[in-house]
């Protein structure tokens, strides 16, 4: 018994050390993000993009919307895209063999007709059976193809697109009207020096959405969705902003990102054999840029540009997180040669190890941590000091960082219009370590074990359609 | 175990401080926004009357310095978009200069980054020409290439200050889009000033951007400069000159285009075709029919497009489709005719 106790105590100290290091990294990322956010606090966000609205130097963009069983969200997504403030763009919805009424909804809502349009073959994809074009909106296209997965649908969209840049957006997302302008700005300003950009994705649950526009931002009632809002603040405003400031960001969210088409074509397009095709592509682009000794960059802007529906039930959330974890594991495994490889500089020496030890394996360490806490509290197997320290570190690790993320949100966009929202966000941020985080840890551990399953799917999130949120979630 | 208690206390205090700070900040921000909106709604109609001359007295503004400036900015920003009468604009301009100049001069010197940027945007939007020297002086304090420097140059260009031309000629100023942004803002006399100072060999990219720009703006005064550029030793310059002529849709000496139909560079042959289309050089049918058989696809394509734009274009293409001696020319003619029929995207 004593040996077991000693073993658990040693493991406990190791986990405490690990948690402190991880917490330290997050704090460093926070302090990297903070100066930029503080600097831009109060800046007029519309002025910098005003000129791009009419400039002929604003590159045209093809917006790709891969859709699989998106009958609830696809029409509002396309409508939100049609309202985009951008000089020239086309919208290509790729129906990846949906079994619901995605096709019918598109055909009737946008008055579409079948056309004969040639498709270039930059990459092989599942067969595209029909091409439709809207009679009322000449820049709206629908590709009806055989099921091949999200990456395959995106590749088909790239094949069909005709502009030099493309934006990939999820079928259930809604873009801010100036989203394309804001995300294209770094590309235009750098004269092509930036090859890919992404912005902050926000959760739309609870907000009032009318005619595909987010009109009033409010919090949802379900704690599960509120926690995801806090989680997104932390991930985007601390994690991604911090990493992008040193050009080592490995993820541009699949919900919305803009890419230089030629670069993606040369990289071989989206990888169809992985679940996390968005991250995998970014890692491959980083690798390509470093191999070519290119000075091009991948940039993240902190402006909230895209709204998405977060899972509001446990089953959907669990399934989503398992998928994310699998995607992360697959990408890291596929590019394992970059890990600790000085040739890839910050990506090889920091980003890859960070995503491996912090984002992927933290669930295992935390799982062990919870086990030790329980063993200490219930069975008295562990030194009480270790148990206490473990609890404090766990709370500090989650809650303080989440609260800091709420602070960053207030410094940047303070989108919530009342004091109550801040209190609610703050309260739930404090409770994160007690219920949401253990649940996430469990999902991610399950995700790690399910990596072995080869089958790629679109995920099976139960959607309500975010337009419904106008009634208040 | 005392250390654990201390750790918990520190943690709780930290969180509490953060929460109180957040609430105070939010409460202040909400109050401020409410006051701003309230005063804005009150002041706006009064300012409309003042601008139209209906009222001689300015409305009363709240005493808070920061709030007052914000209201004035918001009101003027709104009125700038809806006022078309020159007299009204002049009155508003005078009011803006009187109220905002001292504040803006101070902000440019002592404000934080976001304040300085917003100030530069407002100076540009409200065209506060009396701020030009202050902005010019501010530029000297900035590192070239930074966001603030770029915005300061944009503002200076809008105000028509020579300093913008000086900045444009600096080596560190780079980026085609940025150069074009500045060129678009410069008044004609400053563009002339730039042309006179510009050495095409030292600033090739700026020179090329300028050539295209004057064409896009249709400034006929510069057309002789553009036509002269057609004989420049650098092919890129010649191409940009042709692009500019395409934008002018006019030239004094169309014969200057003729040699380009036989250029050794395919890009020049292609641009010659495009120019022929824009200028409707229908007497160049023969060259275009010849270029329909060019070894470069893009030249053949441009030649076919040019032929198609002519009044008898379809007859010419139909003829080429059946009778051209070159197989590629026949294909291109057929493709162009079919694409038109199908409304190719």
PDB file of C-alpha atoms in Angstrom, chain A residues 215-434:
ATOM      1  CA  UNK A 215     -28.410  41.584 -34.688  1.00  0.00           C
ATOM      2  CA  UNK A 216     -28.132  41.295 -30.930  1.00  0.00           C
ATOM      3  CA  UNK A 217     -25.409  39.429 -29.163  1.00  0.00           C
ATOM      4  CA  UNK A 218     -26.615  37.641 -26.072  1.00  0.00           C
ATOM      5  CA  UNK A 219     -25.689  34.621 -24.011  1.00  0.00           C
ATOM      6  CA  UNK A 220     -27.458  31.284 -24.360  1.00  0.00           C
ATOM      7  CA  UNK A 221     -29.186  29.735 -21.378  1.00  0.00           C
ATOM      8  CA  UNK A 222     -27.447  26.368 -21.485  1.00  0.00           C
ATOM      9  CA  UNK A 223     -24.283  26.327 -19.328  1.00  0.00           C
ATOM     10  CA  UNK A 224     -22.731  23.931 -21.855  1.00  0.00           C
ATOM     11  CA  UNK A 225     -22.953  26.554 -24.588  1.00  0.00           C
ATOM     12  CA  UNK A 226     -21.809  29.379 -22.264  1.00  0.00           C
ATOM     13  CA  UNK A 227     -18.742  27.392 -21.327  1.00  0.00           C
ATOM     14  CA  UNK A 228     -17.896  26.968 -24.986  1.00  0.00           C
ATOM     15  CA  UNK A 229     -18.111  30.740 -25.440  1.00  0.00           C
ATOM     16  CA  UNK A 230     -15.537  31.202 -22.683  1.00  0.00           C
ATOM     17  CA  UNK A 231     -13.485  28.395 -24.169  1.00  0.00           C
ATOM     18  CA  UNK A 232     -13.508  30.051 -27.618  1.00  0.00           C
ATOM     19  CA  UNK A 233     -12.397  33.381 -26.082  1.00  0.00           C
ATOM     20  CA  UNK A 234      -9.479  31.594 -24.480  1.00  0.00           C
ATOM     21  CA  UNK A 235      -8.560  29.617 -27.558  1.00  0.00           C
ATOM     22  CA  UNK A 236      -8.714  32.550 -29.959  1.00  0.00           C
ATOM     23  CA  UNK A 237      -7.767  35.617 -27.948  1.00  0.00           C
ATOM     24  CA  UNK A 238      -5.019  33.956 -25.919  1.00  0.00           C
ATOM     25  CA  UNK A 239      -3.903  30.850 -27.798  1.00  0.00           C
ATOM     26  CA  UNK A 240      -4.178  31.712 -31.454  1.00  0.00           C
ATOM     27  CA  UNK A 241      -3.347  35.382 -31.191  1.00  0.00           C
ATOM     28  CA  UNK A 242      -0.305  34.619 -29.060  1.00  0.00           C
ATOM     29  CA  UNK A 243       0.955  31.943 -31.433  1.00  0.00           C
ATOM     30  CA  UNK A 244       0.289  33.978 -34.553  1.00  0.00           C
ATOM     31  CA  UNK A 245       2.301  36.890 -33.227  1.00  0.00           C
ATOM     32  CA  UNK A 246       5.401  34.767 -33.700  1.00  0.00           C
ATOM     33  CA  UNK A 247       4.083  33.138 -36.904  1.00  0.00           C
ATOM     34  CA  UNK A 248       3.791  29.658 -35.401  1.00  0.00           C
ATOM     35  CA  UNK A 249       0.021  29.234 -35.495  1.00  0.00           C
ATOM     36  CA  UNK A 250      -0.948  25.777 -36.705  1.00  0.00           C
ATOM     37  CA  UNK A 251      -4.708  26.187 -37.004  1.00  0.00           C
ATOM     38  CA  UNK A 252      -6.892  28.416 -39.105  1.00  0.00           C
ATOM     39  CA  UNK A 253     -10.378  27.414 -38.136  1.00  0.00           C
ATOM     40  CA  UNK A 254     -12.282  25.290 -40.607  1.00  0.00           C
ATOM     41  CA  UNK A 255     -15.293  27.512 -39.866  1.00  0.00           C
ATOM     42  CA  UNK A 256     -13.683  30.347 -41.806  1.00  0.00           C
ATOM     43  CA  UNK A 257     -10.290  30.904 -43.423  1.00  0.00           C
ATOM     44  CA  UNK A 258      -8.945  32.548 -46.571  1.00  0.00           C
ATOM     45  CA  UNK A 259      -6.257  30.922 -48.692  1.00  0.00           C
ATOM     46  CA  UNK A 260      -4.098  31.728 -51.712  1.00  0.00           C
ATOM     47  CA  UNK A 261      -5.391  29.197 -54.224  1.00  0.00           C
ATOM     48  CA  UNK A 262      -2.164  28.554 -56.106  1.00  0.00           C
ATOM     49  CA  UNK A 263      -0.289  27.840 -52.883  1.00  0.00           C
ATOM     50  CA  UNK A 264      -2.928  25.323 -51.801  1.00  0.00           C
ATOM     51  CA  UNK A 265      -2.955  23.703 -55.251  1.00  0.00           C
ATOM     52  CA  UNK A 266       0.829  23.341 -55.102  1.00  0.00           C
ATOM     53  CA  UNK A 267       0.515  21.870 -51.623  1.00  0.00           C
ATOM     54  CA  UNK A 268      -1.870  19.248 -53.007  1.00  0.00           C
ATOM     55  CA  UNK A 269      -5.155  20.566 -51.609  1.00  0.00           C
ATOM     56  CA  UNK A 270      -6.984  19.270 -48.577  1.00  0.00           C
ATOM     57  CA  UNK A 271      -5.974  15.852 -47.284  1.00  0.00           C
ATOM     58  CA  UNK A 272      -8.953  13.540 -47.587  1.00  0.00           C
ATOM     59  CA  UNK A 273      -7.612  10.845 -45.280  1.00  0.00           C
ATOM     60  CA  UNK A 274      -7.645  12.924 -42.125  1.00  0.00           C
ATOM     61  CA  UNK A 275     -10.434  14.336 -39.994  1.00  0.00           C
ATOM     62  CA  UNK A 276      -8.673  17.560 -39.053  1.00  0.00           C
ATOM     63  CA  UNK A 277      -8.224  18.677 -42.646  1.00  0.00           C
ATOM     64  CA  UNK A 278      -8.079  22.372 -41.650  1.00  0.00           C
ATOM     65  CA  UNK A 279      -5.145  21.943 -39.285  1.00  0.00           C
ATOM     66  CA  UNK A 280      -3.414  19.416 -41.517  1.00  0.00           C
ATOM     67  CA  UNK A 281      -3.449  21.868 -44.429  1.00  0.00           C
ATOM     68  CA  UNK A 282      -1.981  24.674 -42.338  1.00  0.00           C
ATOM     69  CA  UNK A 283       0.815  22.426 -41.043  1.00  0.00           C
ATOM     70  CA  UNK A 284       1.542  21.330 -44.635  1.00  0.00           C
ATOM     71  CA  UNK A 285       1.582  24.962 -45.794  1.00  0.00           C
ATOM     72  CA  UNK A 286       3.993  25.878 -42.995  1.00  0.00           C
ATOM     73  CA  UNK A 287       6.205  22.959 -43.997  1.00  0.00           C
ATOM     74  CA  UNK A 288       6.087  24.012 -47.639  1.00  0.00           C
ATOM     75  CA  UNK A 289       6.935  27.624 -46.808  1.00  0.00           C
ATOM     76  CA  UNK A 290       9.895  26.555 -44.700  1.00  0.00           C
ATOM     77  CA  UNK A 291      11.100  24.004 -47.269  1.00  0.00           C
ATOM     78  CA  UNK A 292      10.988  26.690 -49.956  1.00  0.00           C
ATOM     79  CA  UNK A 293      12.537  29.252 -47.609  1.00  0.00           C
ATOM     80  CA  UNK A 294       9.592  31.455 -48.495  1.00  0.00           C
ATOM     81  CA  UNK A 295       8.984  34.697 -46.635  1.00  0.00           C
ATOM     82  CA  UNK A 296       5.202  34.317 -46.915  1.00  0.00           C
ATOM     83  CA  UNK A 297       3.282  34.205 -43.650  1.00  0.00           C
ATOM     84  CA  UNK A 298       0.127  32.723 -42.194  1.00  0.00           C
ATOM     85  CA  UNK A 299      -1.756  35.312 -40.190  1.00  0.00           C
ATOM     86  CA  UNK A 300      -4.585  35.445 -37.710  1.00  0.00           C
ATOM     87  CA  UNK A 301      -6.657  38.559 -37.078  1.00  0.00           C
ATOM     88  CA  UNK A 302      -8.433  38.938 -33.776  1.00  0.00           C
ATOM     89  CA  UNK A 303     -11.558  40.511 -35.236  1.00  0.00           C
ATOM     90  CA  UNK A 304     -14.653  38.376 -34.755  1.00  0.00           C
ATOM     91  CA  UNK A 305     -15.607  37.529 -38.310  1.00  0.00           C
ATOM     92  CA  UNK A 306     -17.547  34.303 -38.162  1.00  0.00           C
ATOM     93  CA  UNK A 307     -20.460  33.009 -36.061  1.00  0.00           C
ATOM     94  CA  UNK A 308     -21.099  29.351 -35.638  1.00  0.00           C
ATOM     95  CA  UNK A 309     -23.515  27.103 -33.821  1.00  0.00           C
ATOM     96  CA  UNK A 310     -21.964  25.303 -30.861  1.00  0.00           C
ATOM     97  CA  UNK A 311     -23.271  21.904 -29.806  1.00  0.00           C
ATOM     98  CA  UNK A 312     -25.767  22.453 -27.026  1.00  0.00           C
ATOM     99  CA  UNK A 313     -26.217  18.835 -25.973  1.00  0.00           C
ATOM    100  CA  UNK A 314     -23.703  16.546 -24.344  1.00  0.00           C
ATOM    101  CA  UNK A 315     -23.753  13.925 -27.082  1.00  0.00           C
ATOM    102  CA  UNK A 316     -22.993  16.340 -29.927  1.00  0.00           C
ATOM    103  CA  UNK A 317     -20.309  18.104 -27.937  1.00  0.00           C
ATOM    104  CA  UNK A 318     -18.665  14.821 -27.048  1.00  0.00           C
ATOM    105  CA  UNK A 319     -18.723  13.693 -30.655  1.00  0.00           C
ATOM    106  CA  UNK A 320     -17.282  17.030 -31.836  1.00  0.00           C
ATOM    107  CA  UNK A 321     -14.420  16.938 -29.327  1.00  0.00           C
ATOM    108  CA  UNK A 322     -13.583  13.326 -30.093  1.00  0.00           C
ATOM    109  CA  UNK A 323     -13.359  14.304 -33.749  1.00  0.00           C
ATOM    110  CA  UNK A 324     -11.107  17.287 -32.966  1.00  0.00           C
ATOM    111  CA  UNK A 325      -8.823  15.156 -30.844  1.00  0.00           C
ATOM    112  CA  UNK A 326      -8.575  12.516 -33.539  1.00  0.00           C
ATOM    113  CA  UNK A 327      -7.851  15.187 -36.148  1.00  0.00           C
ATOM    114  CA  UNK A 328      -5.120  16.684 -33.987  1.00  0.00           C
ATOM    115  CA  UNK A 329      -3.521  13.295 -33.347  1.00  0.00           C
ATOM    116  CA  UNK A 330      -3.627  12.352 -37.037  1.00  0.00           C
ATOM    117  CA  UNK A 331      -2.061  15.638 -38.134  1.00  0.00           C
ATOM    118  CA  UNK A 332       0.723  15.457 -35.564  1.00  0.00           C
ATOM    119  CA  UNK A 333       1.459  11.847 -36.491  1.00  0.00           C
ATOM    120  CA  UNK A 334       1.458  12.621 -40.219  1.00  0.00           C
ATOM    121  CA  UNK A 335       3.975  15.431 -39.749  1.00  0.00           C
ATOM    122  CA  UNK A 336       5.974  13.849 -36.921  1.00  0.00           C
ATOM    123  CA  UNK A 337       9.223  14.534 -38.774  1.00  0.00           C
ATOM    124  CA  UNK A 338       8.731  18.238 -38.175  1.00  0.00           C
ATOM    125  CA  UNK A 339       8.666  17.714 -34.400  1.00  0.00           C
ATOM    126  CA  UNK A 340      11.827  19.099 -32.745  1.00  0.00           C
ATOM    127  CA  UNK A 341      13.315  19.598 -36.210  1.00  0.00           C
ATOM    128  CA  UNK A 342      15.352  22.838 -36.183  1.00  0.00           C
ATOM    129  CA  UNK A 343      14.834  23.159 -39.944  1.00  0.00           C
ATOM    130  CA  UNK A 344      11.247  24.191 -39.221  1.00  0.00           C
ATOM    131  CA  UNK A 345      12.296  26.754 -36.624  1.00  0.00           C
ATOM    132  CA  UNK A 346       9.403  27.931 -34.412  1.00  0.00           C
ATOM    133  CA  UNK A 347       7.007  25.417 -35.935  1.00  0.00           C
ATOM    134  CA  UNK A 348       9.271  22.432 -35.319  1.00  0.00           C
ATOM    135  CA  UNK A 349      10.760  23.572 -32.041  1.00  0.00           C
ATOM    136  CA  UNK A 350       7.733  25.133 -30.365  1.00  0.00           C
ATOM    137  CA  UNK A 351       4.382  24.716 -32.151  1.00  0.00           C
ATOM    138  CA  UNK A 352       4.522  21.013 -32.858  1.00  0.00           C
ATOM    139  CA  UNK A 353       5.753  20.082 -29.350  1.00  0.00           C
ATOM    140  CA  UNK A 354       3.199  22.530 -27.889  1.00  0.00           C
ATOM    141  CA  UNK A 355       0.310  20.923 -29.748  1.00  0.00           C
ATOM    142  CA  UNK A 356       1.604  17.473 -28.846  1.00  0.00           C
ATOM    143  CA  UNK A 357       2.350  17.932 -25.152  1.00  0.00           C
ATOM    144  CA  UNK A 358      -0.208  20.611 -24.304  1.00  0.00           C
ATOM    145  CA  UNK A 359      -3.143  20.276 -26.656  1.00  0.00           C
ATOM    146  CA  UNK A 360      -3.043  16.521 -27.243  1.00  0.00           C
ATOM    147  CA  UNK A 361      -1.557  14.955 -24.139  1.00  0.00           C
ATOM    148  CA  UNK A 362      -2.838  17.354 -21.503  1.00  0.00           C
ATOM    149  CA  UNK A 363      -6.019  15.316 -21.357  1.00  0.00           C
ATOM    150  CA  UNK A 364      -4.045  12.264 -20.240  1.00  0.00           C
ATOM    151  CA  UNK A 365      -2.141  14.190 -17.592  1.00  0.00           C
ATOM    152  CA  UNK A 366      -5.270  15.901 -16.358  1.00  0.00           C
ATOM    153  CA  UNK A 367      -7.111  12.591 -16.279  1.00  0.00           C
ATOM    154  CA  UNK A 368      -4.371  11.190 -14.080  1.00  0.00           C
ATOM    155  CA  UNK A 369      -4.565  14.340 -11.986  1.00  0.00           C
ATOM    156  CA  UNK A 370      -8.275  13.895 -11.330  1.00  0.00           C
ATOM    157  CA  UNK A 371      -7.638  10.242 -10.477  1.00  0.00           C
ATOM    158  CA  UNK A 372      -4.999  11.226  -7.937  1.00  0.00           C
ATOM    159  CA  UNK A 373      -7.249  13.871  -6.381  1.00  0.00           C
ATOM    160  CA  UNK A 374     -10.001  11.294  -5.941  1.00  0.00           C
ATOM    161  CA  UNK A 375      -7.520   8.735  -4.627  1.00  0.00           C
ATOM    162  CA  UNK A 376      -6.257  11.319  -2.165  1.00  0.00           C
ATOM    163  CA  UNK A 377      -9.606  12.580  -0.996  1.00  0.00           C
ATOM    164  CA  UNK A 378     -11.526   9.326  -0.837  1.00  0.00           C
ATOM    165  CA  UNK A 379      -8.932   6.697   0.034  1.00  0.00           C
ATOM    166  CA  UNK A 380      -6.249   8.804   1.673  1.00  0.00           C
ATOM    167  CA  UNK A 381      -3.663   7.213  -0.581  1.00  0.00           C
ATOM    168  CA  UNK A 382      -1.922  10.407  -1.430  1.00  0.00           C
ATOM    169  CA  UNK A 383      -0.115  12.939   0.671  1.00  0.00           C
ATOM    170  CA  UNK A 384      -2.761  15.628   1.573  1.00  0.00           C
ATOM    171  CA  UNK A 385      -0.360  18.398   0.567  1.00  0.00           C
ATOM    172  CA  UNK A 386      -0.141  16.939  -2.920  1.00  0.00           C
ATOM    173  CA  UNK A 387      -3.917  16.641  -3.123  1.00  0.00           C
ATOM    174  CA  UNK A 388      -4.423  20.246  -2.005  1.00  0.00           C
ATOM    175  CA  UNK A 389      -1.784  21.558  -4.368  1.00  0.00           C
ATOM    176  CA  UNK A 390      -3.309  19.553  -7.177  1.00  0.00           C
ATOM    177  CA  UNK A 391      -6.776  21.047  -6.584  1.00  0.00           C
ATOM    178  CA  UNK A 392      -5.393  24.587  -6.434  1.00  0.00           C
ATOM    179  CA  UNK A 393      -3.326  24.148  -9.584  1.00  0.00           C
ATOM    180  CA  UNK A 394      -6.297  22.655 -11.399  1.00  0.00           C
ATOM    181  CA  UNK A 395      -8.520  25.576 -10.480  1.00  0.00           C
ATOM    182  CA  UNK A 396      -5.817  28.116 -11.234  1.00  0.00           C
ATOM    183  CA  UNK A 397      -5.076  26.453 -14.529  1.00  0.00           C
ATOM    184  CA  UNK A 398      -8.615  26.637 -15.838  1.00  0.00           C
ATOM    185  CA  UNK A 399     -10.517  29.368 -14.080  1.00  0.00           C
ATOM    186  CA  UNK A 400      -8.003  32.175 -13.951  1.00  0.00           C
ATOM    187  CA  UNK A 401      -7.116  31.798 -17.608  1.00  0.00           C
ATOM    188  CA  UNK A 402     -10.771  31.730 -18.568  1.00  0.00           C
ATOM    189  CA  UNK A 403     -11.409  34.863 -16.534  1.00  0.00           C
ATOM    190  CA  UNK A 404      -8.467  36.537 -18.270  1.00  0.00           C
ATOM    191  CA  UNK A 405      -9.972  35.565 -21.605  1.00  0.00           C
ATOM    192  CA  UNK A 406     -13.205  37.333 -20.624  1.00  0.00           C
ATOM    193  CA  UNK A 407     -11.079  40.375 -19.832  1.00  0.00           C
ATOM    194  CA  UNK A 408      -9.464  40.270 -23.283  1.00  0.00           C
ATOM    195  CA  UNK A 409     -12.864  40.046 -24.900  1.00  0.00           C
ATOM    196  CA  UNK A 410     -13.926  43.155 -22.994  1.00  0.00           C
ATOM    197  CA  UNK A 411     -10.792  44.974 -24.088  1.00  0.00           C
ATOM    198  CA  UNK A 412     -11.354  44.094 -27.690  1.00  0.00           C
ATOM    199  CA  UNK A 413     -14.966  44.082 -28.703  1.00  0.00           C
ATOM    200  CA  UNK A 414     -17.081  44.200 -25.514  1.00  0.00           C
ATOM    201  CA  UNK A 415     -19.918  42.866 -27.614  1.00  0.00           C
ATOM    202  CA  UNK A 416     -22.193  41.973 -24.706  1.00  0.00           C
ATOM    203  CA  UNK A 417     -24.348  44.976 -23.969  1.00  0.00           C
ATOM    204  CA  UNK A 418     -25.073  44.464 -20.267  1.00  0.00           C
ATOM    205  CA  UNK A 419     -23.376  43.866 -16.945  1.00  0.00           C
ATOM    206  CA  UNK A 420     -25.293  40.668 -16.359  1.00  0.00           C
ATOM    207  CA  UNK A 421     -23.604  38.934 -19.286  1.00  0.00           C
ATOM    208  CA  UNK A 422     -20.184  39.695 -17.820  1.00  0.00           C
ATOM    209  CA  UNK A 423     -21.216  38.315 -14.456  1.00  0.00           C
ATOM    210  CA  UNK A 424     -22.699  35.184 -16.028  1.00  0.00           C
ATOM    211  CA  UNK A 425     -19.602  34.619 -18.178  1.00  0.00           C
ATOM    212  CA  UNK A 426     -17.345  35.191 -15.209  1.00  0.00           C
ATOM    213  CA  UNK A 427     -19.314  32.907 -12.941  1.00  0.00           C
ATOM    214  CA  UNK A 428     -19.267  30.044 -15.413  1.00  0.00           C
ATOM    215  CA  UNK A 429     -15.581  30.670 -16.148  1.00  0.00           C
ATOM    216  CA  UNK A 430     -14.901  30.074 -12.449  1.00  0.00           C
ATOM    217  CA  UNK A 431     -16.836  26.834 -12.426  1.00  0.00           C
ATOM    218  CA  UNK A 432     -15.064  25.432 -15.469  1.00  0.00           C
ATOM    219  CA  UNK A 433     -12.632  23.284 -13.519  1.00  0.00           C
ATOM    220  CA  UNK A 434     -15.380  21.553 -11.623  1.00  0.00           C
TER     221      UNK A 434
END
